[in-house]
Each structure stands twice: as C-alpha cells, then as structure tokens.
Amino acid sequence: TANGFTISLVDGSFIYQSVTDSTKPIVSSLQPNLFRAGTDNDGVKQLGDQFFDKSKPLGLWLTLGLDCTTLEDLDVTLSSKKINFSGDAMDFPSVVTKASIFGNPRRRKYEGISLAEKLEDSSTSSVKLGKWEQQVTMVGNGSVYVEITLDLKESLRDLPRVGLQFTSPCMGKACFFANGPHENYSDRRYSAHAGVYEVDTPSSLDTYVVPQEQGNRTGLRWLFLYQSSSSDNAGRSKEATEVEEDSIANLVANKTGILILPEDLVEFTTSRFTDAEVFAARHVNDLIPPNNDEYYVRLDVAQRGLGTGSCGPQTLEKYTIHGGTYRIAFWLKPVGYD
C-alpha cells in the first residue's frame, strides 16, 4: 500500500486499486496473451480444410492451445527493486511471481467455427509453452512498475503474438502517443505516423464483416485511459484524431484515469472482447458487449505481421515471431484519484 493505492496478489496476477473505490480495480487479471482472432491470412475460420493447410498457422495456434493459456506451478516471493524515484535511487518492496505457461487446446468451444471443429478430440493434453516471471513494485506515490519476462520454448514457430492482457474499467476515452491514427501492424505501418491521438474506446466491433483481429497500433510510447464526461459522449466517433496539447501534464489535467508508460516501444489494443470471444463470433451481431464496464488492454512485445495470404504471399519471415525470451516493462500511474 502507498499513497492511497493497494496491490493484492491473486492467482499469479494482481489487483491494483484505489482505497477510495475498492469495488472497481484500476487494473486486474494481468496474464500472458499469445493468441489473436485470426485474419483470413492466418486461416479462414469458416473453411475447415484450412486447419490442415501448413501455410496457414491458425490451426497450429489452436493445437497449441494458445487461445486458452494458464499459469501453473506458481512460485511467489517477496523481493525489492532499486528504482530512481524523485532523483534518488531507492529500494522499494516488490513481489516476484514465477510460473509455467501452459496452452490448453479444446478447453474453449467454438460452435459453428469450422476450422476449430477440426481439432481432434484427442488433442486435449495441456502443452507447456514456456516460463513466466513477473515482478511488481509499488513506489511511494502509488505508481506501480511491472516487469515481465516470457521465456518461450525455442521450438515454437510462427506465433501470433507475444504479450500480455489485463482488464481496466471503461474509461470512455483513450489518448495515446503511437503510430496512427488508423490501425497498423508491423508490415502495415508505412501510412501510419507517430503522433498523439485520441479516440473513444469502442463498445462494439464492426470494422469487418467477419470478426477478426483489429485495432492494433505499433510504436506505443504512452497510453492514457480516462473517464469522459457526458458531453464527450455526444457524437462518439471510432476515428482517432490528433491531439494538440503540448505536454502530458496539460493533457491529463482535471481528468481521472490511468497512464501506462512502457519502457520500450510496444504494440497495443483496447477492446471490450477477448481475442477468443472475437474468434468465436461468425458475425458482428454475435458480439454482445458484456454486462460490465471492463475493457481489455493488450500490450505486445511483438505481433505477427498480416501478410497477404488470403490472396497472395504469406507473412514475410522478418515479420513472423518464434520462441525465445521476451521482456516487457511498464509503469502504471494513476491520475486524478482523490
């Protein structure tokens, strides 16, 4: 606990909340995220025969159980971390969680999704994918530093993404310094430019007729999720617009939210749905927003390029992701909480 904020450990993750509103965590349910709702290039989910197509990786992702990962063999220890705070290097208490990452094929059911139904009933054994290490440190002003290492087996090839996902209450608005304004990916970003953009956090997904991966942005420097006023909600737009504020301090003034500051450039997505929920939907009307105010925030060290595999070459090798050791570190800074 520090400065009116608390961290609680739950099943390998943590709950970060303000003591003034303990019913609504600022951040919770942080977990590894290695799956994406496949594009047609990854595999057309309504074409069952593409499960066996070696040029389409979606069948392999389901076989590995990437759509349902769990942390097992948890080992939690108290530690400390030296952090430069207010100009001085100081030791702050931290908690280190080590675990094994397992994929669980067929644990999720995808009724009516032809490609997923090709996964044999015998493919039910959990698959060890690698190791997870998470260190969470709270400093004196209540901000939290999160450092995560994913050590994935070298034998894993052509993964969809390497990153994490956590939940945060619906803030209404997202402001970010990243490549934009439109969605972009490692091999689809030449038309996107680094800048500060603002967008309404969407309550639904209707960008594509067939629900699939969408909304990613590369080159994230920081992300600010904040509560919008009723006047802000008038005429909500899905299009991101450039922001003219000359500093973060001016941008966050008189607002309540959470500022996410990655140590290195990452990719990010915000959504009302998990990737598995998007994958399970055959049409946009199947995606009904849940009866809560939670949003999913995804931060990726890397995400597979899109390629043109639906009508041309697959993703180029330099835009694919394989097993190895990946690190992602970021600050969580609460803004405007009394």
Coordinates of C-alpha atoms in Angstrom, one line a residue:
T1 CA 0.0 0.0 0.0
A2 CA 1.2 3.5 -0.8
N3 CA -0.4 6.9 -1.1
G4 CA -3.9 5.5 -1.1
F5 CA -3.4 2.7 -3.6
T6 CA -3.0 -1.0 -2.9
I7 CA -1.7 -4.1 -4.7
S8 CA -3.2 -7.6 -4.0
L9 CA -2.0 -10.8 -5.4
V10 CA -4.5 -13.2 -7.0
D11 CA -3.6 -16.5 -8.8
G12 CA -0.4 -15.2 -10.3
S13 CA -1.8 -11.9 -11.2
F14 CA -2.6 -8.8 -9.1
I15 CA -5.4 -6.3 -8.4
Y16 CA -4.4 -2.6 -8.4
Q17 CA -6.9 -0.3 -6.9
S18 CA -7.6 2.9 -5.0
V19 CA -8.6 2.7 -1.4
T20 CA -11.3 5.3 -2.1
D21 CA -13.0 2.9 -4.6
S22 CA -12.2 -0.7 -3.7
T23 CA -15.1 -2.0 -5.8
K24 CA -13.6 -1.0 -9.1
P25 CA -9.9 -2.1 -9.6
I26 CA -7.8 0.2 -11.8
V27 CA -6.0 -2.9 -13.2
S28 CA -6.7 -6.6 -12.7
S29 CA -6.4 -10.0 -14.3
L30 CA -3.0 -9.5 -15.9
Q31 CA -2.0 -12.6 -17.8
P32 CA 0.1 -13.8 -20.8
N33 CA -1.5 -13.3 -24.2
L34 CA -0.3 -15.4 -27.1
F35 CA -3.4 -15.6 -29.3
R36 CA -5.2 -13.4 -31.8
A37 CA -8.5 -13.7 -33.5
G38 CA -7.2 -14.9 -36.8
T39 CA -7.4 -12.9 -40.0
D40 CA -8.1 -14.6 -43.3
N41 CA -4.4 -14.6 -43.9
D42 CA -3.9 -16.6 -40.7
G43 CA -6.7 -19.0 -41.7
V44 CA -10.3 -18.6 -42.8
K45 CA -12.1 -19.8 -39.7
Q46 CA -15.2 -21.0 -41.7
L47 CA -13.1 -23.1 -44.0
G48 CA -12.4 -26.3 -42.1
D49 CA -9.8 -27.7 -44.6
Q50 CA -7.5 -24.8 -43.8
F51 CA -6.9 -26.4 -40.4
F52 CA -4.5 -28.8 -42.3
D53 CA -3.0 -26.1 -44.6
K54 CA 0.6 -25.7 -43.5
S55 CA 0.8 -22.2 -45.0
K56 CA -2.0 -21.1 -42.6
P57 CA -0.9 -21.0 -38.9
L58 CA -4.3 -20.7 -37.3
G59 CA -4.8 -24.5 -36.9
L60 CA -1.4 -24.8 -35.2
W61 CA -2.3 -22.0 -32.8
L62 CA -5.4 -23.9 -31.7
T63 CA -3.5 -27.2 -31.5
L64 CA -1.1 -25.5 -29.0
G65 CA -4.0 -24.1 -27.0
L66 CA -2.8 -20.5 -27.4
D67 CA -6.4 -19.4 -27.2
C68 CA -6.6 -20.6 -23.6
T69 CA -3.3 -20.1 -21.6
T70 CA -2.9 -20.6 -17.9
L71 CA -0.2 -20.0 -15.4
E72 CA 0.7 -23.1 -13.3
D73 CA 3.4 -24.2 -10.8
L74 CA 3.3 -20.7 -9.2
D75 CA 6.2 -19.6 -7.0
V76 CA 5.7 -16.2 -5.3
T77 CA 8.5 -14.5 -3.3
L78 CA 9.0 -11.1 -1.7
S79 CA 11.8 -9.1 -3.0
S80 CA 12.9 -5.5 -3.6
K81 CA 13.9 -3.4 -6.6
K82 CA 16.1 -0.3 -6.8
I83 CA 14.3 2.5 -8.7
N84 CA 15.2 6.1 -9.4
F85 CA 12.5 7.9 -7.6
S86 CA 12.4 11.7 -7.1
G87 CA 16.0 11.9 -8.2
D88 CA 17.4 9.3 -5.8
A89 CA 18.0 5.5 -6.3
M90 CA 15.8 3.8 -3.7
D91 CA 14.9 0.3 -2.8
F92 CA 11.2 -0.5 -2.9
P93 CA 9.4 -3.7 -1.9
S94 CA 8.2 -5.9 -4.7
V95 CA 6.7 -9.3 -5.4
V96 CA 8.1 -11.8 -7.9
T97 CA 5.9 -14.4 -9.4
K98 CA 7.3 -17.3 -11.4
A99 CA 5.2 -19.8 -13.2
S100 CA 5.0 -22.1 -16.2
I101 CA 2.8 -21.1 -19.2
F102 CA 0.5 -23.8 -20.5
G103 CA -1.7 -23.9 -23.5
N104 CA -5.0 -25.8 -23.2
P105 CA -6.3 -27.0 -26.6
R106 CA -10.1 -27.5 -26.9
R107 CA -10.8 -26.0 -23.5
R108 CA -12.8 -23.3 -25.3
K109 CA -15.6 -24.4 -27.5
Y110 CA -16.2 -22.7 -30.9
E111 CA -19.6 -23.9 -32.0
G112 CA -20.1 -23.3 -35.7
I113 CA -16.5 -22.4 -36.4
S114 CA -15.5 -25.0 -39.0
L115 CA -11.7 -24.7 -38.7
A116 CA -11.8 -25.0 -34.9
E117 CA -14.1 -28.1 -35.1
K118 CA -11.3 -29.9 -37.0
L119 CA -9.2 -30.1 -33.8
E120 CA -9.4 -33.8 -32.8
D121 CA -10.9 -34.8 -29.5
S122 CA -7.6 -36.5 -28.6
S123 CA -5.8 -33.1 -28.6
T124 CA -6.8 -32.3 -25.1
S125 CA -3.5 -32.5 -23.2
S126 CA -2.0 -29.2 -21.9
V127 CA 1.0 -28.0 -23.8
K128 CA 3.9 -26.4 -21.9
L129 CA 4.8 -23.3 -23.8
G130 CA 7.5 -21.7 -21.6
K131 CA 8.0 -19.7 -18.4
W132 CA 6.6 -16.5 -17.0
E133 CA 8.3 -14.2 -14.5
Q134 CA 6.5 -11.1 -13.2
Q135 CA 7.9 -8.5 -10.8
V136 CA 5.5 -5.9 -9.4
T137 CA 6.9 -2.9 -7.5
M138 CA 5.0 -0.1 -5.9
V139 CA 6.7 3.2 -5.2
G140 CA 5.9 6.0 -2.7
N141 CA 3.4 7.9 -4.8
G142 CA 1.3 4.8 -5.5
S143 CA 2.6 4.2 -9.1
V144 CA 3.5 0.6 -10.0
Y145 CA 6.3 -0.7 -12.0
V146 CA 5.6 -4.0 -13.8
E147 CA 8.4 -6.1 -15.4
I148 CA 7.6 -9.3 -17.2
T149 CA 9.7 -11.9 -18.9
L150 CA 8.3 -14.5 -21.2
D151 CA 10.7 -17.4 -21.9
L152 CA 9.0 -19.3 -24.6
K153 CA 10.3 -22.6 -26.0
E154 CA 12.6 -22.3 -29.0
S155 CA 10.6 -25.0 -30.8
L156 CA 7.6 -22.7 -31.0
R157 CA 7.4 -21.2 -34.5
D158 CA 5.2 -18.6 -36.2
L159 CA 3.3 -17.4 -33.1
P160 CA 0.5 -14.8 -33.5
R161 CA 1.8 -12.5 -30.7
V162 CA 3.9 -12.3 -27.5
G163 CA 2.5 -10.0 -24.9
L164 CA 0.0 -9.6 -22.0
Q165 CA -3.5 -8.6 -21.3
F166 CA -5.2 -7.0 -18.4
T167 CA -8.6 -5.6 -17.6
S168 CA -9.4 -2.0 -16.7
P169 CA -12.7 -0.2 -16.1
C170 CA -14.3 1.6 -19.0
M171 CA -12.7 5.0 -19.1
G172 CA -14.6 6.3 -22.2
K173 CA -11.5 7.8 -23.9
A174 CA -8.1 6.6 -24.9
C175 CA -5.3 9.0 -25.7
F176 CA -2.0 7.6 -27.0
F177 CA 1.4 8.5 -28.4
A178 CA 1.9 5.8 -31.0
N179 CA 1.7 5.2 -34.7
G180 CA -1.7 6.3 -36.0
P181 CA -4.3 7.4 -36.4
H182 CA -5.6 4.2 -38.0
E183 CA -4.8 0.6 -37.1
N184 CA -1.4 -0.6 -38.1
Y185 CA 0.8 -3.7 -37.9
S186 CA 4.5 -4.5 -38.3
D187 CA 4.1 -5.0 -42.0
R188 CA 1.2 -2.5 -42.4
R189 CA 2.5 0.8 -40.9
Y190 CA 4.1 2.9 -43.6
S191 CA 0.9 5.1 -43.8
A192 CA 0.8 5.5 -40.0
H193 CA 2.7 8.3 -38.4
A194 CA 3.9 8.8 -34.8
G195 CA 1.8 11.3 -33.0
V196 CA -0.6 11.9 -30.1
Y197 CA -4.1 10.8 -30.9
E198 CA -7.4 10.5 -29.1
V199 CA -10.2 8.1 -29.7
D200 CA -13.4 6.9 -28.0
T201 CA -13.0 3.4 -26.6
P202 CA -15.4 1.4 -28.7
S203 CA -18.2 -0.7 -27.1
S204 CA -18.5 -2.9 -30.2
L205 CA -16.5 -4.3 -33.1
D206 CA -18.0 -3.6 -36.6
T207 CA -14.9 -2.7 -38.6
Y208 CA -15.0 -6.0 -40.5
V209 CA -18.0 -8.1 -41.6
V210 CA -16.3 -11.3 -40.2
P211 CA -15.0 -10.6 -36.6
Q212 CA -11.2 -10.8 -36.6
E213 CA -8.0 -9.2 -35.3
Q214 CA -8.3 -5.5 -35.5
G215 CA -7.4 -2.1 -33.9
N216 CA -3.7 -2.7 -33.2
R217 CA -1.3 0.2 -33.2
T218 CA 2.5 0.0 -33.1
G219 CA 5.2 2.2 -31.6
L220 CA 3.4 2.9 -28.3
R221 CA 5.2 5.5 -26.1
W222 CA 2.4 6.0 -23.7
L223 CA -1.4 5.3 -23.3
F224 CA -3.8 7.3 -21.2
L225 CA -7.2 5.8 -20.5
Y226 CA -9.5 8.3 -18.8
Q227 CA -13.1 9.0 -17.9
S228 CA -15.2 11.0 -20.4
S229 CA -17.9 13.5 -19.5
S230 CA -21.4 13.2 -20.8
S231 CA -20.7 16.0 -23.3
D232 CA -17.7 13.9 -24.6
N233 CA -20.0 11.0 -25.3
A234 CA -22.1 13.1 -27.7
G235 CA -21.4 12.1 -31.3
R236 CA -18.9 9.4 -30.4
S237 CA -16.5 8.6 -33.2
K238 CA -14.4 5.4 -33.8
E239 CA -11.9 7.5 -35.7
A240 CA -8.8 8.7 -33.9
T241 CA -8.0 12.4 -34.1
E242 CA -4.7 14.2 -33.5
V243 CA -4.4 16.0 -30.1
E244 CA -2.9 19.5 -29.9
E245 CA -1.8 19.5 -26.3
D246 CA 1.9 20.4 -25.8
S247 CA 2.6 18.2 -22.8
I248 CA 1.3 15.2 -20.9
A249 CA 0.7 17.4 -17.9
N250 CA -1.7 19.6 -19.8
L251 CA -3.4 16.6 -21.4
V252 CA -4.1 14.8 -18.1
A253 CA -5.1 17.9 -16.2
N254 CA -8.5 17.7 -14.5
K255 CA -9.0 14.1 -15.7
T256 CA -9.3 10.8 -13.9
G257 CA -7.7 7.7 -15.4
I258 CA -4.6 5.5 -15.7
L259 CA -1.4 6.4 -17.6
I260 CA 0.5 3.4 -19.0
L261 CA 4.2 4.1 -19.8
P262 CA 6.1 1.3 -21.4
E263 CA 9.9 1.2 -21.0
D264 CA 10.4 0.4 -24.7
L265 CA 8.2 0.7 -27.8
V266 CA 5.3 -1.9 -27.7
E267 CA 2.1 -2.5 -29.7
F268 CA -1.3 -2.1 -28.1
T269 CA -5.0 -2.8 -28.5
T270 CA -8.1 -1.9 -26.3
S271 CA -11.3 -3.9 -26.7
R272 CA -14.5 -4.9 -24.9
F273 CA -13.8 -8.5 -26.0
T274 CA -11.1 -11.1 -25.7
D275 CA -9.5 -12.5 -28.8
A276 CA -11.1 -15.8 -28.1
E277 CA -14.6 -14.2 -28.0
V278 CA -13.9 -12.4 -31.3
F279 CA -12.7 -15.7 -32.9
A280 CA -15.9 -17.5 -31.7
A281 CA -18.1 -15.0 -33.4
R282 CA -19.3 -15.7 -37.0
H283 CA -20.9 -12.3 -37.5
V284 CA -20.6 -8.9 -35.8
N285 CA -24.1 -9.3 -34.2
D286 CA -22.8 -12.3 -32.3
L287 CA -20.5 -9.9 -30.3
I288 CA -22.7 -8.6 -27.5
P289 CA -20.8 -6.3 -25.0
P290 CA -20.7 -7.9 -21.6
N291 CA -22.8 -6.6 -18.8
N292 CA -19.9 -4.9 -17.0
D293 CA -17.7 -1.9 -17.5
E294 CA -14.4 -3.8 -18.1
Y295 CA -12.1 -3.2 -21.1
Y296 CA -9.3 -5.4 -22.1
V297 CA -5.9 -3.8 -22.7
R298 CA -3.3 -5.7 -24.6
L299 CA 0.4 -4.8 -24.7
D300 CA 2.6 -6.8 -27.1
V301 CA 6.3 -7.0 -27.4
A302 CA 5.6 -8.2 -30.9
Q303 CA 2.7 -9.3 -33.1
R304 CA 2.8 -11.3 -36.3
G305 CA 2.5 -9.3 -39.5
L306 CA -0.7 -9.7 -41.5
G307 CA 0.8 -10.8 -44.8
T308 CA -1.4 -11.2 -47.9
G309 CA -2.0 -14.9 -47.5
S310 CA -5.8 -14.7 -48.4
C311 CA -4.9 -13.8 -52.0
G312 CA -1.1 -13.8 -52.2
P313 CA 2.2 -14.5 -50.3
Q314 CA 2.1 -15.3 -46.6
T315 CA 3.7 -13.1 -44.0
L316 CA 7.3 -12.5 -44.7
E317 CA 9.8 -14.2 -42.4
K318 CA 11.1 -10.9 -40.9
Y319 CA 7.5 -10.2 -39.6
T320 CA 7.0 -13.6 -38.0
I321 CA 7.5 -14.5 -34.3
H322 CA 9.2 -17.5 -32.9
G323 CA 10.0 -18.9 -29.4
G324 CA 12.7 -17.1 -27.4
T325 CA 13.0 -14.7 -24.4
Y326 CA 10.9 -11.6 -24.5
R327 CA 10.7 -8.8 -21.9
I328 CA 8.1 -6.1 -21.4
A329 CA 8.2 -3.4 -18.6
F330 CA 5.9 -0.5 -18.0
W331 CA 4.7 2.0 -15.4
L332 CA 1.1 2.2 -14.2
K333 CA 0.4 5.8 -13.0
P334 CA -3.0 6.7 -11.5
V335 CA -4.2 10.2 -12.4
G336 CA -6.9 12.3 -10.7
Y337 CA -7.8 9.9 -7.9
D338 CA -8.6 11.6 -4.6

